[in-house]
mmCIF file of N, CA and C and ligand atoms in Angstrom:
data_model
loop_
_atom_site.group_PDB
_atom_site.id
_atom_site.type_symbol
_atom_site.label_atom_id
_atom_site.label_comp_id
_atom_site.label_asym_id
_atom_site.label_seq_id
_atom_site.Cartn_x
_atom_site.Cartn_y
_atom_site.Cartn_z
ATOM 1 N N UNK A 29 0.851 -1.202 0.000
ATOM 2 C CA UNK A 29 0.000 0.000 0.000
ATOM 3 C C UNK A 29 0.885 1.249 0.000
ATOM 4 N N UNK A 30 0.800 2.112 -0.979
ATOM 5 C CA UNK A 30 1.460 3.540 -0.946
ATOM 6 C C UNK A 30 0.878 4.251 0.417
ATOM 7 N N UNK A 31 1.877 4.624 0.684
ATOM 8 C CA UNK A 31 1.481 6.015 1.972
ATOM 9 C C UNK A 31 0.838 7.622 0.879
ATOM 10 N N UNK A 32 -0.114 7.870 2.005
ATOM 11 C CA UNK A 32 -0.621 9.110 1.569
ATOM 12 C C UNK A 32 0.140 10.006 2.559
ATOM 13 N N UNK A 33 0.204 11.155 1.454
ATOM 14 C CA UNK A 33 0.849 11.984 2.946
ATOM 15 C C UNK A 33 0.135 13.477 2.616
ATOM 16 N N UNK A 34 -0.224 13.276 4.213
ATOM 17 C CA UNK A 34 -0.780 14.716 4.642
ATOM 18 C C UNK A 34 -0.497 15.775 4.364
ATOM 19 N N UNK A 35 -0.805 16.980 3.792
ATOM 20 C CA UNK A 35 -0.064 18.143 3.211
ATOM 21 C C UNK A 35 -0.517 19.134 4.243
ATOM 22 N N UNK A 36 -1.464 19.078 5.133
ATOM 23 C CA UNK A 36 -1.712 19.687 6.568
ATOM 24 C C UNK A 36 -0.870 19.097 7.916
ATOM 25 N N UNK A 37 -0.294 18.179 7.464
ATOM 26 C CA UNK A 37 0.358 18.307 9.091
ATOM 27 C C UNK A 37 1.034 19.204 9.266
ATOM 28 N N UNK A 38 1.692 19.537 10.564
ATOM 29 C CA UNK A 38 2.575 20.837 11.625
ATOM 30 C C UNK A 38 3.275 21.006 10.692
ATOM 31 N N UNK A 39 4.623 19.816 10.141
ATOM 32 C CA UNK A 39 5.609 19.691 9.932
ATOM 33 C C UNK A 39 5.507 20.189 8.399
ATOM 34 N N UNK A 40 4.116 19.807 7.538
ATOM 35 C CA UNK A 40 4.200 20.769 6.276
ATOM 36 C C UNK A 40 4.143 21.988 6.261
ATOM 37 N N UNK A 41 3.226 22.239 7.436
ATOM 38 C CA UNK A 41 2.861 23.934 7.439
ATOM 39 C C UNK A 41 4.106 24.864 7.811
ATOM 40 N N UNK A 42 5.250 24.229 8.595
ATOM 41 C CA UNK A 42 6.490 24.727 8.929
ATOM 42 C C UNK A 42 7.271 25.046 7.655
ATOM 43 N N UNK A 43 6.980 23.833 6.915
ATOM 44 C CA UNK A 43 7.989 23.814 5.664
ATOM 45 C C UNK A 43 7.489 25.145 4.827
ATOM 46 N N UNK A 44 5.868 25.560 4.715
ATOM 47 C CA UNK A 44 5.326 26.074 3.744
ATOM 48 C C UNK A 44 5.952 27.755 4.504
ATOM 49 N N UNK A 45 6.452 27.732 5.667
ATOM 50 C CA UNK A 45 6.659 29.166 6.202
ATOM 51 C C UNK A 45 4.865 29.127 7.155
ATOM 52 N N UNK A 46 3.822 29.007 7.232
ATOM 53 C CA UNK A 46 2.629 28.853 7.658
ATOM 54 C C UNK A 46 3.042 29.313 9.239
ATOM 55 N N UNK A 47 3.683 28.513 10.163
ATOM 56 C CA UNK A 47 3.663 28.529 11.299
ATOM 57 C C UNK A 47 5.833 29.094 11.585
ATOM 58 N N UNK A 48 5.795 29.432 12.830
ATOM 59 C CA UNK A 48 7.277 29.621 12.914
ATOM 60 C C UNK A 48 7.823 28.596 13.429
ATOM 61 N N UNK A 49 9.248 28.556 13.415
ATOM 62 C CA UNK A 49 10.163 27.371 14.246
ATOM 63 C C UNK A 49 11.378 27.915 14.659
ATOM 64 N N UNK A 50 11.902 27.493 15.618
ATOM 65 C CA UNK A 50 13.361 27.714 16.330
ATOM 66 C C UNK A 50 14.450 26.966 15.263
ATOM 67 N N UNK A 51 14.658 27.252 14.037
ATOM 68 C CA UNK A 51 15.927 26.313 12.872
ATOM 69 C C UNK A 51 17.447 26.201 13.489
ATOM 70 N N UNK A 52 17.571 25.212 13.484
ATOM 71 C CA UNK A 52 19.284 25.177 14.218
ATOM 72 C C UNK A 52 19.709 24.683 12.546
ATOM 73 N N UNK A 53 19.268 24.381 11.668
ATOM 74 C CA UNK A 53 19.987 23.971 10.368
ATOM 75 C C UNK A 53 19.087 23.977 9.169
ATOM 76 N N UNK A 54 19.204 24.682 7.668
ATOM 77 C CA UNK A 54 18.402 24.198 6.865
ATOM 78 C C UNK A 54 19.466 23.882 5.793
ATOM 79 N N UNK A 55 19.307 22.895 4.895
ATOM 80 C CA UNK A 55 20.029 22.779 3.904
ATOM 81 C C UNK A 55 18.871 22.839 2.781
ATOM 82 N N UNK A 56 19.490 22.236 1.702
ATOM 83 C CA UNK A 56 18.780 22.019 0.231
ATOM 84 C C UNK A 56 17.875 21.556 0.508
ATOM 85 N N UNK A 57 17.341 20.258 1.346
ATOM 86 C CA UNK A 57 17.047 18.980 1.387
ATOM 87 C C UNK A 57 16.008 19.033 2.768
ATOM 88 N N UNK A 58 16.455 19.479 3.726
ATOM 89 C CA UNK A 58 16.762 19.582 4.909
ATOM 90 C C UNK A 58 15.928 20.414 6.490
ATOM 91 N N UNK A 59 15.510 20.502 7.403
ATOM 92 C CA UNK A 59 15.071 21.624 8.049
ATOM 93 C C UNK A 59 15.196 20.435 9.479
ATOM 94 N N UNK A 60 16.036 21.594 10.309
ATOM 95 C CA UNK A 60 16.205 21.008 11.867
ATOM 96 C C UNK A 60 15.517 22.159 12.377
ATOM 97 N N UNK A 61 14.780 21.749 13.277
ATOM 98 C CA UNK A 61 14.584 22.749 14.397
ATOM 99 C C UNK A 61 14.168 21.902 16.031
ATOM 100 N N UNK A 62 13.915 23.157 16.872
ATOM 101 C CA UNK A 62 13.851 22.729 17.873
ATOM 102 C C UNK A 62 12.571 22.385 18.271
ATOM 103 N N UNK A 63 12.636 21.012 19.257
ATOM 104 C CA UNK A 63 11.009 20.285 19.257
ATOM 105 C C UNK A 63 10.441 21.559 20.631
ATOM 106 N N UNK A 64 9.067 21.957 19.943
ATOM 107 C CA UNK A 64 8.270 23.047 20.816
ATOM 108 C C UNK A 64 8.287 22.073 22.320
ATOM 109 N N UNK A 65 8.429 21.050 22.930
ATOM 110 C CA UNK A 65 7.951 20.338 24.479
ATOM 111 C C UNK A 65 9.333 19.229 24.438
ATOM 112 N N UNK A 66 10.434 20.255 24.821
ATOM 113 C CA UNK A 66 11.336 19.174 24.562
ATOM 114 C C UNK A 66 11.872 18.362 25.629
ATOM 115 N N UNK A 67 12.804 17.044 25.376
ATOM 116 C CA UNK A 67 12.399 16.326 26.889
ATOM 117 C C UNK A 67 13.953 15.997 27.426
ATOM 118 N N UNK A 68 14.510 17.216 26.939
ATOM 119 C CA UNK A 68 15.833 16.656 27.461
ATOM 120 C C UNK A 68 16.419 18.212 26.979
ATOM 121 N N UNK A 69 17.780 18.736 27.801
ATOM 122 C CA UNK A 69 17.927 20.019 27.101
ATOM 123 C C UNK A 69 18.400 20.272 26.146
ATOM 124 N N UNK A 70 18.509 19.498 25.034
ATOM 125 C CA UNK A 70 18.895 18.927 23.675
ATOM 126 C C UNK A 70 17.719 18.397 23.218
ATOM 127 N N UNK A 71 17.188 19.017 22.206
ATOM 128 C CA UNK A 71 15.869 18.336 21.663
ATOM 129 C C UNK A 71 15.391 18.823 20.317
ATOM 130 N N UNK A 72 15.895 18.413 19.063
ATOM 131 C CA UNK A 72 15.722 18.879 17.827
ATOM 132 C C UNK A 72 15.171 17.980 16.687
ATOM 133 N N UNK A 73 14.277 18.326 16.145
ATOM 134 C CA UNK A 73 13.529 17.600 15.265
ATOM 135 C C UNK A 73 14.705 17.937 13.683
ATOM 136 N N UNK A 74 14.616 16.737 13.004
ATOM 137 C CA UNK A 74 15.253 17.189 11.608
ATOM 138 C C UNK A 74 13.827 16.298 10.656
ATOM 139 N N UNK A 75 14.156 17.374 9.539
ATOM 140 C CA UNK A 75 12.825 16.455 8.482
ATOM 141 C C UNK A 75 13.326 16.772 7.253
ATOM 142 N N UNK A 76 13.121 16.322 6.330
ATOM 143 C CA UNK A 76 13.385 15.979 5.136
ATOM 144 C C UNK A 76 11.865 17.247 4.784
ATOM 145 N N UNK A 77 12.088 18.323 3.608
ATOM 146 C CA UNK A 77 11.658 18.986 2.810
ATOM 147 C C UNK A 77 10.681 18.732 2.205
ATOM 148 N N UNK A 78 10.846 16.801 1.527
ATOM 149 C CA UNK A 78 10.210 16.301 0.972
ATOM 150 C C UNK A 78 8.989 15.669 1.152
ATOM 151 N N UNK A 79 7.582 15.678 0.696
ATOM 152 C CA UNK A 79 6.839 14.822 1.282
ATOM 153 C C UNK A 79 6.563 13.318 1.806
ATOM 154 N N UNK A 80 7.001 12.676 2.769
ATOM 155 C CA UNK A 80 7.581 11.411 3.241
ATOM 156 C C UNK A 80 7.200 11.500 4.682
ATOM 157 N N UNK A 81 6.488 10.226 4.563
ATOM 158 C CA UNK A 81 5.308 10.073 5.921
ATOM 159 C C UNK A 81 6.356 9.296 6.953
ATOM 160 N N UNK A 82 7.367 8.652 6.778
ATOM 161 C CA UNK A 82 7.839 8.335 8.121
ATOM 162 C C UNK A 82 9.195 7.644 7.528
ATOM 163 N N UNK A 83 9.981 7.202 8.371
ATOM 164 C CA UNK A 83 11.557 6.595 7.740
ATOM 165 C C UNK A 83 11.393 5.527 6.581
ATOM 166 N N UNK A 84 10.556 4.356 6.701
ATOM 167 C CA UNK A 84 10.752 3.594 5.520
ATOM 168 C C UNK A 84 9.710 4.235 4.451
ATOM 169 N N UNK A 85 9.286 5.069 4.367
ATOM 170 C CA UNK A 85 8.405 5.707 3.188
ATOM 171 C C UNK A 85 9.675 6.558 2.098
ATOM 172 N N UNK A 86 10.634 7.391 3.330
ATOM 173 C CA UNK A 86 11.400 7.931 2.825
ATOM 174 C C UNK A 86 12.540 7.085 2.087
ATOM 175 N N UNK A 87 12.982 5.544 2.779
ATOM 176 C CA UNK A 87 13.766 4.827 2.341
ATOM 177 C C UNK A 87 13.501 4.627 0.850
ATOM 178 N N UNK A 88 12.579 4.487 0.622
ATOM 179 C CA UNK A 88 11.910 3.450 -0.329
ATOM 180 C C UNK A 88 11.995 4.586 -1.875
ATOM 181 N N UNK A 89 11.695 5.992 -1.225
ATOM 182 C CA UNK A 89 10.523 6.683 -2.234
ATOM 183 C C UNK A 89 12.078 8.249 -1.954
ATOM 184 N N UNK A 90 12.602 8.265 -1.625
ATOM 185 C CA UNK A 90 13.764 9.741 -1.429
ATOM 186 C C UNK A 90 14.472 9.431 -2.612
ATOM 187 N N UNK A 91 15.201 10.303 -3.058
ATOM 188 C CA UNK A 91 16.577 10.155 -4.079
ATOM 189 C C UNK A 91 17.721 10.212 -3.148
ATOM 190 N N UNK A 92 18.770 9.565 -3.761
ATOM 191 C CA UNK A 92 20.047 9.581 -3.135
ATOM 192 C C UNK A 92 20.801 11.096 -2.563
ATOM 193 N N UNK A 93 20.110 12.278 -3.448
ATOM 194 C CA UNK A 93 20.579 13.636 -2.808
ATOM 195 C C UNK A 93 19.877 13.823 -1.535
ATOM 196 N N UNK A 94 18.471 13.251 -1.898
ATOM 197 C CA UNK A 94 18.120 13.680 -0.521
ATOM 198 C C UNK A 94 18.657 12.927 0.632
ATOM 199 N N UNK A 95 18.480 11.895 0.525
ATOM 200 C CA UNK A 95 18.795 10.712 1.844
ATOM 201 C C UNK A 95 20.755 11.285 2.081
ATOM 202 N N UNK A 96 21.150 11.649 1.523
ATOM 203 C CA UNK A 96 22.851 11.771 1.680
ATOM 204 C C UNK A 96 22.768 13.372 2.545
ATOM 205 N N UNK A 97 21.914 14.212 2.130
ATOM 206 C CA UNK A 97 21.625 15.646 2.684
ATOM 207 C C UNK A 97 21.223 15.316 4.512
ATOM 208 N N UNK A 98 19.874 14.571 4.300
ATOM 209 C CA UNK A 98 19.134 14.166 5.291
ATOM 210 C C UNK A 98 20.241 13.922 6.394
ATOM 211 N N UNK A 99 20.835 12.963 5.846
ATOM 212 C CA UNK A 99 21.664 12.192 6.981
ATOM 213 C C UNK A 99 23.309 12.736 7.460
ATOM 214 N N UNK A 100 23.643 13.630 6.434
ATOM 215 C CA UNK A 100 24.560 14.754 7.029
ATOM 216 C C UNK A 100 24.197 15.710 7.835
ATOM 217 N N UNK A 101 22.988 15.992 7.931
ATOM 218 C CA UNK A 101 22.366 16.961 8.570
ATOM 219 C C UNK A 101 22.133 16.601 9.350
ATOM 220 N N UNK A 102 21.904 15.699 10.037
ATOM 221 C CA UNK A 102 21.848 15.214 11.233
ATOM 222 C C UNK A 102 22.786 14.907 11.980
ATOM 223 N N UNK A 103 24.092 14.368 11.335
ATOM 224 C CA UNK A 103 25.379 14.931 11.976
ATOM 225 C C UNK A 103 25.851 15.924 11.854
ATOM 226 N N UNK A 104 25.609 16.867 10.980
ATOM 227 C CA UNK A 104 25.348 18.005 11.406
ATOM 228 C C UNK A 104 25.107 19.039 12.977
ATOM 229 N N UNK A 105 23.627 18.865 12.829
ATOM 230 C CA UNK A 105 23.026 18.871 14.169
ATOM 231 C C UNK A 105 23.760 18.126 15.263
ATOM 232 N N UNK A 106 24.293 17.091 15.455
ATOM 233 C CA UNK A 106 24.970 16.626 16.130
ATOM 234 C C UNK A 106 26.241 17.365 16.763
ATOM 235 N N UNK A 107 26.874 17.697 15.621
ATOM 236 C CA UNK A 107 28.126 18.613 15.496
ATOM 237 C C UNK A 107 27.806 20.094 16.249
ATOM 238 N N UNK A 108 26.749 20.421 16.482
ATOM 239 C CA UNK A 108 26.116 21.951 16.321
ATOM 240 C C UNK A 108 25.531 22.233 17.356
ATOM 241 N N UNK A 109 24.913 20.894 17.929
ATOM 242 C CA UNK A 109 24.523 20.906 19.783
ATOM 243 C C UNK A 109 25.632 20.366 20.387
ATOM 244 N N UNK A 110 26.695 19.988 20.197
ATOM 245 C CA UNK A 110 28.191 19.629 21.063
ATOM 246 C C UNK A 110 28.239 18.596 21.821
ATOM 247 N N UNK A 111 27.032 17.408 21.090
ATOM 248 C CA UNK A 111 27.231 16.054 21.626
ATOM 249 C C UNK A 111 27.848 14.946 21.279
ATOM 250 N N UNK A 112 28.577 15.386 20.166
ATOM 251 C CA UNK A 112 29.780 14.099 19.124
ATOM 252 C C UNK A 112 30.399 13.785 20.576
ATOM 253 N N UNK A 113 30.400 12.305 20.818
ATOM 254 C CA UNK A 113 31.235 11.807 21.675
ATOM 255 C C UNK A 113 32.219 11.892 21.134
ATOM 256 N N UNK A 114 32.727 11.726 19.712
ATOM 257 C CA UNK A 114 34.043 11.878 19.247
ATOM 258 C C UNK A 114 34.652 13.130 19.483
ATOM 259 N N UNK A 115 34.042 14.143 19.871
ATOM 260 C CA UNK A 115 34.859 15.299 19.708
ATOM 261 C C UNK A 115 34.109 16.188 21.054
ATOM 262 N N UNK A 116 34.127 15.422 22.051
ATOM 263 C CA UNK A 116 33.820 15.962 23.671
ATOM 264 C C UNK A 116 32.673 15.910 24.471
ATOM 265 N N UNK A 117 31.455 15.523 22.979
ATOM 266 C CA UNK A 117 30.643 15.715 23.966
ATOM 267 C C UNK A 117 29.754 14.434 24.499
ATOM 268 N N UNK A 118 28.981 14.687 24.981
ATOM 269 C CA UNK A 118 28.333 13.513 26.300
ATOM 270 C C UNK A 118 27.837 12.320 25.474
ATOM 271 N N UNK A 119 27.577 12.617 24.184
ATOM 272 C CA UNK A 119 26.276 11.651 23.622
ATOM 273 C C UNK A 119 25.331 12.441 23.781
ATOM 274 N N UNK A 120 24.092 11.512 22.663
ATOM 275 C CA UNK A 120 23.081 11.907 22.238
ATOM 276 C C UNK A 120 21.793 10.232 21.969
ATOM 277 N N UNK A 121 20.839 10.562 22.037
ATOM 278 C CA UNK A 121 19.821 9.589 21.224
ATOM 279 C C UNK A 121 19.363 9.871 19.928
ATOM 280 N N UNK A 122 19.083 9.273 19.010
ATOM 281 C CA UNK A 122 17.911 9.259 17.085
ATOM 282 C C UNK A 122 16.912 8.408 17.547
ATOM 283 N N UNK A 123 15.630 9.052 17.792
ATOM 284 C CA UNK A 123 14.788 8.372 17.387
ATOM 285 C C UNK A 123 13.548 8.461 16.300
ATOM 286 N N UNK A 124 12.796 7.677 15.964
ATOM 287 C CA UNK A 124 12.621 8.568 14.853
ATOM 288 C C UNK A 124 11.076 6.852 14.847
ATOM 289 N N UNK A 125 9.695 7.796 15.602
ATOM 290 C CA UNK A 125 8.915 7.245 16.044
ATOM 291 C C UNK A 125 8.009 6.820 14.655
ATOM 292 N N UNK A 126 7.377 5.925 14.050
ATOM 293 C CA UNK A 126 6.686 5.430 12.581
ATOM 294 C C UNK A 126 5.022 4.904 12.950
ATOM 295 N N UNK A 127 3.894 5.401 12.701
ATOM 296 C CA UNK A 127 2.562 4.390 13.058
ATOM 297 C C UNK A 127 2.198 4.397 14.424
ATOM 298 N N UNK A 128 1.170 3.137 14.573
ATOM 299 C CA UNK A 128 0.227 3.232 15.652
ATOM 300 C C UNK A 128 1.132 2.786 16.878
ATOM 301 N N UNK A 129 2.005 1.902 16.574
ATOM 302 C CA UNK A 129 2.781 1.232 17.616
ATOM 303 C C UNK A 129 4.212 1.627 17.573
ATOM 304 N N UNK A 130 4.471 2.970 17.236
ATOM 305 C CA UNK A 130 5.823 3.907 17.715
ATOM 306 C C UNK A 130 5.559 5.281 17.906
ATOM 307 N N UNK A 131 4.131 5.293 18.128
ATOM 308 C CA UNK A 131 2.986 6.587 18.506
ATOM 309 C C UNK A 131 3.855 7.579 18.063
ATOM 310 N N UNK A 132 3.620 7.575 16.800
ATOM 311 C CA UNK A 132 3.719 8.839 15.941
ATOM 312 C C UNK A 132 3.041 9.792 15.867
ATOM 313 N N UNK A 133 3.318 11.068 16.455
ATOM 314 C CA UNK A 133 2.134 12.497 16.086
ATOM 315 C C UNK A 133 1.751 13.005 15.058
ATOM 316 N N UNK A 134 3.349 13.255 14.325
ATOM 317 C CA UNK A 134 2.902 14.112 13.289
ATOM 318 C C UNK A 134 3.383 13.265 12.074
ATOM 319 N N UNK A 135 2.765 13.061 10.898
ATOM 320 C CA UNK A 135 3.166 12.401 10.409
ATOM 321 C C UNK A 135 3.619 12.470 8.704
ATOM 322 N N UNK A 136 5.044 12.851 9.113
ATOM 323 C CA UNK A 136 6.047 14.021 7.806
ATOM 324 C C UNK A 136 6.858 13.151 9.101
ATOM 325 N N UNK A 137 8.013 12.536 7.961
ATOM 326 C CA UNK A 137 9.136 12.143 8.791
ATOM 327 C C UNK A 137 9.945 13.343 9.682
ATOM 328 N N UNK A 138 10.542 12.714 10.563
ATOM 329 C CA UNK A 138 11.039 13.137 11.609
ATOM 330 C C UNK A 138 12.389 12.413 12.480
ATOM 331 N N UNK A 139 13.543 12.696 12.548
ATOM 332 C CA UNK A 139 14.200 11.763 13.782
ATOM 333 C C UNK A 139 14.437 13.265 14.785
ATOM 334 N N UNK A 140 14.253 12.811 15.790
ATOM 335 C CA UNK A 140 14.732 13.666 17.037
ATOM 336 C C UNK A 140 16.136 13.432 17.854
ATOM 337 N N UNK A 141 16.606 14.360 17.402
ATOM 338 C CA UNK A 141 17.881 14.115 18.060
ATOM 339 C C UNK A 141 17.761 14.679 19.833
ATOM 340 N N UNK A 142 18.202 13.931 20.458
ATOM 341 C CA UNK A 142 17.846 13.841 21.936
ATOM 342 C C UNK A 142 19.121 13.993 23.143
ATOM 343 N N UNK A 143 19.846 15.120 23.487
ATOM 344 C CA UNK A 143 21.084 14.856 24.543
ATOM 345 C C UNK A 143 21.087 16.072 25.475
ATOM 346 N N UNK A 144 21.821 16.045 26.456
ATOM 347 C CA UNK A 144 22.314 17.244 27.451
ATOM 348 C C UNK A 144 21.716 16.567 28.691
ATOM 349 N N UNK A 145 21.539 15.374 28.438
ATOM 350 C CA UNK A 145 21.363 14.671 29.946
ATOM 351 C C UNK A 145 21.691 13.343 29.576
ATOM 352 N N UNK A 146 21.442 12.300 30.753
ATOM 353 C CA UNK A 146 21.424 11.008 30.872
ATOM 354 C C UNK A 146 20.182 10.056 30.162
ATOM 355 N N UNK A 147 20.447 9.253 29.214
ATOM 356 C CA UNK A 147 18.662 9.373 28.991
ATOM 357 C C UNK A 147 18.465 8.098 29.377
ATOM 358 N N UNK A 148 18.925 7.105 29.911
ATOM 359 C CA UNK A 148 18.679 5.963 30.604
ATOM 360 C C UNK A 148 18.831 5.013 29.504
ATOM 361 N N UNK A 149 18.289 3.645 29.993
ATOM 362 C CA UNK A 149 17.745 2.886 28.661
ATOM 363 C C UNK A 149 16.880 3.166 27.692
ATOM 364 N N UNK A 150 17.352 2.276 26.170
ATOM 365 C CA UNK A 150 16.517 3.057 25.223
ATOM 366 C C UNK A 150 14.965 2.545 25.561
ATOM 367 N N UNK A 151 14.315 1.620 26.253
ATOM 368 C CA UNK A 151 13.236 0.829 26.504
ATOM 369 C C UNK A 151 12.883 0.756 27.897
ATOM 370 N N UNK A 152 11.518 1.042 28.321
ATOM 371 C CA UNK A 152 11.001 0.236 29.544
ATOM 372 C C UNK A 152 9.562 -0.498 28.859
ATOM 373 N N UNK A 153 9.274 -1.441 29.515
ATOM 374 C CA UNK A 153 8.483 -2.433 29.404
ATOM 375 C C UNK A 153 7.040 -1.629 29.434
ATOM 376 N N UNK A 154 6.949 -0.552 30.451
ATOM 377 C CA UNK A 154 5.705 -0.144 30.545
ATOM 378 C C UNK A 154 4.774 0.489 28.712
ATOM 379 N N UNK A 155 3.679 0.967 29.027
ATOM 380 C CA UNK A 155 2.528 0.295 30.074
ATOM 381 C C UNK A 155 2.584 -0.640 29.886
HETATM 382 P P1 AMP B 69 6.328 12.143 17.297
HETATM 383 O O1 AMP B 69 5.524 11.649 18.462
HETATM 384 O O2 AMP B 69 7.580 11.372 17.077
HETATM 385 O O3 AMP B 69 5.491 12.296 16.051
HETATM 386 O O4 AMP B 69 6.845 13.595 17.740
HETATM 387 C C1 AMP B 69 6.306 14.797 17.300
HETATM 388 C C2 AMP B 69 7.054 15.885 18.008
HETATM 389 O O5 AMP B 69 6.759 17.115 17.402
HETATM 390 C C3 AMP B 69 6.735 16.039 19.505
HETATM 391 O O6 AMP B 69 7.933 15.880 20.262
HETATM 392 C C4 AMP B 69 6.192 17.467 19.599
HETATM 393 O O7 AMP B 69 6.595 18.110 20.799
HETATM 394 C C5 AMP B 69 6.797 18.112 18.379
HETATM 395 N N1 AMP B 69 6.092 19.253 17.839
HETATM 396 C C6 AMP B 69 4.769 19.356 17.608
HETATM 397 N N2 AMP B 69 4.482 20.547 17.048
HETATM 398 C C7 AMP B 69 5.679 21.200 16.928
HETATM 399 C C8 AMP B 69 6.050 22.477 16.415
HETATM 400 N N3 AMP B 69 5.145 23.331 15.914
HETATM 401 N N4 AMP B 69 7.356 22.819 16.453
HETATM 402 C C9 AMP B 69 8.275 21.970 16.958
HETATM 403 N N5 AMP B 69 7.976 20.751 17.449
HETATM 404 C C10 AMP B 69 6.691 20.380 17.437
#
């Protein structure tokens, strides 16, 4: 089944200029900003430009400029909040939530880059 993708979600209306955002990065391809309820003091959404409902939509259906943009940009961002363990800083988490059972909100891909604390294990069992 092809994914439909929403041309009203948050994350389009950001792209269209519609609503504002805190941008820590835009490239060609590209738009990071900071998540509005963030849960760690490091908390930045990156999304792909393109219309692409969640990571394997984008796998499947991106061009190689984009997916090579996408994913520099996120080390990027990495580089830009000062959590490269390689180069001093603490670490970070990617997660990057898909569907009913990785309770996805908005749904325009997304990974959240997540650091400036401890974030425990990536899993608890609950609920
Ligand atoms: P997810 O549950 O993975 O779909 O996460 C969606 C994320 O988008 C949540 O962490 C929200 O806090 C965040 N969010 C929702 N609206 C905005 C917005 N206008 N600007 C930045 N982040 C937002």
């Amino acid at each position: 089944m092809a994914y439909e993708y929403d041309e009203q979600n948050i994350f389009a209306r950001i792209l269209r200029g519609e609503i504002p955002n805190n941008t820590v990065l835009e490239t060609e391809h590209t738009l990071a900003f900071r998540d509005t309820t963030p849960q760690a003091p490091d908390h930045v959404l990156v999304i792909p430009k393109g219309p692409y409902v969640n990571f394997d939509h984008f796998s499947d259906a991106a061009s190689p400029e984009e997916i090579v943009d996408f994913i520099r940009a996120v080390g990027e961002v990495c580089r830009l909040l000062g959590v490269k363990p390689g180069e001093g800083g603490e670490g970070y988490r990617i997660i990057s939530n898909s569907g009913k059972n990785g309770v996805q909100e908005v749904p325009h891909l997304h990974v959240h880059i997540v650091g400036g604390r401890w974030l425990g294990r990536i899993l608890t069992k609950t609920p």
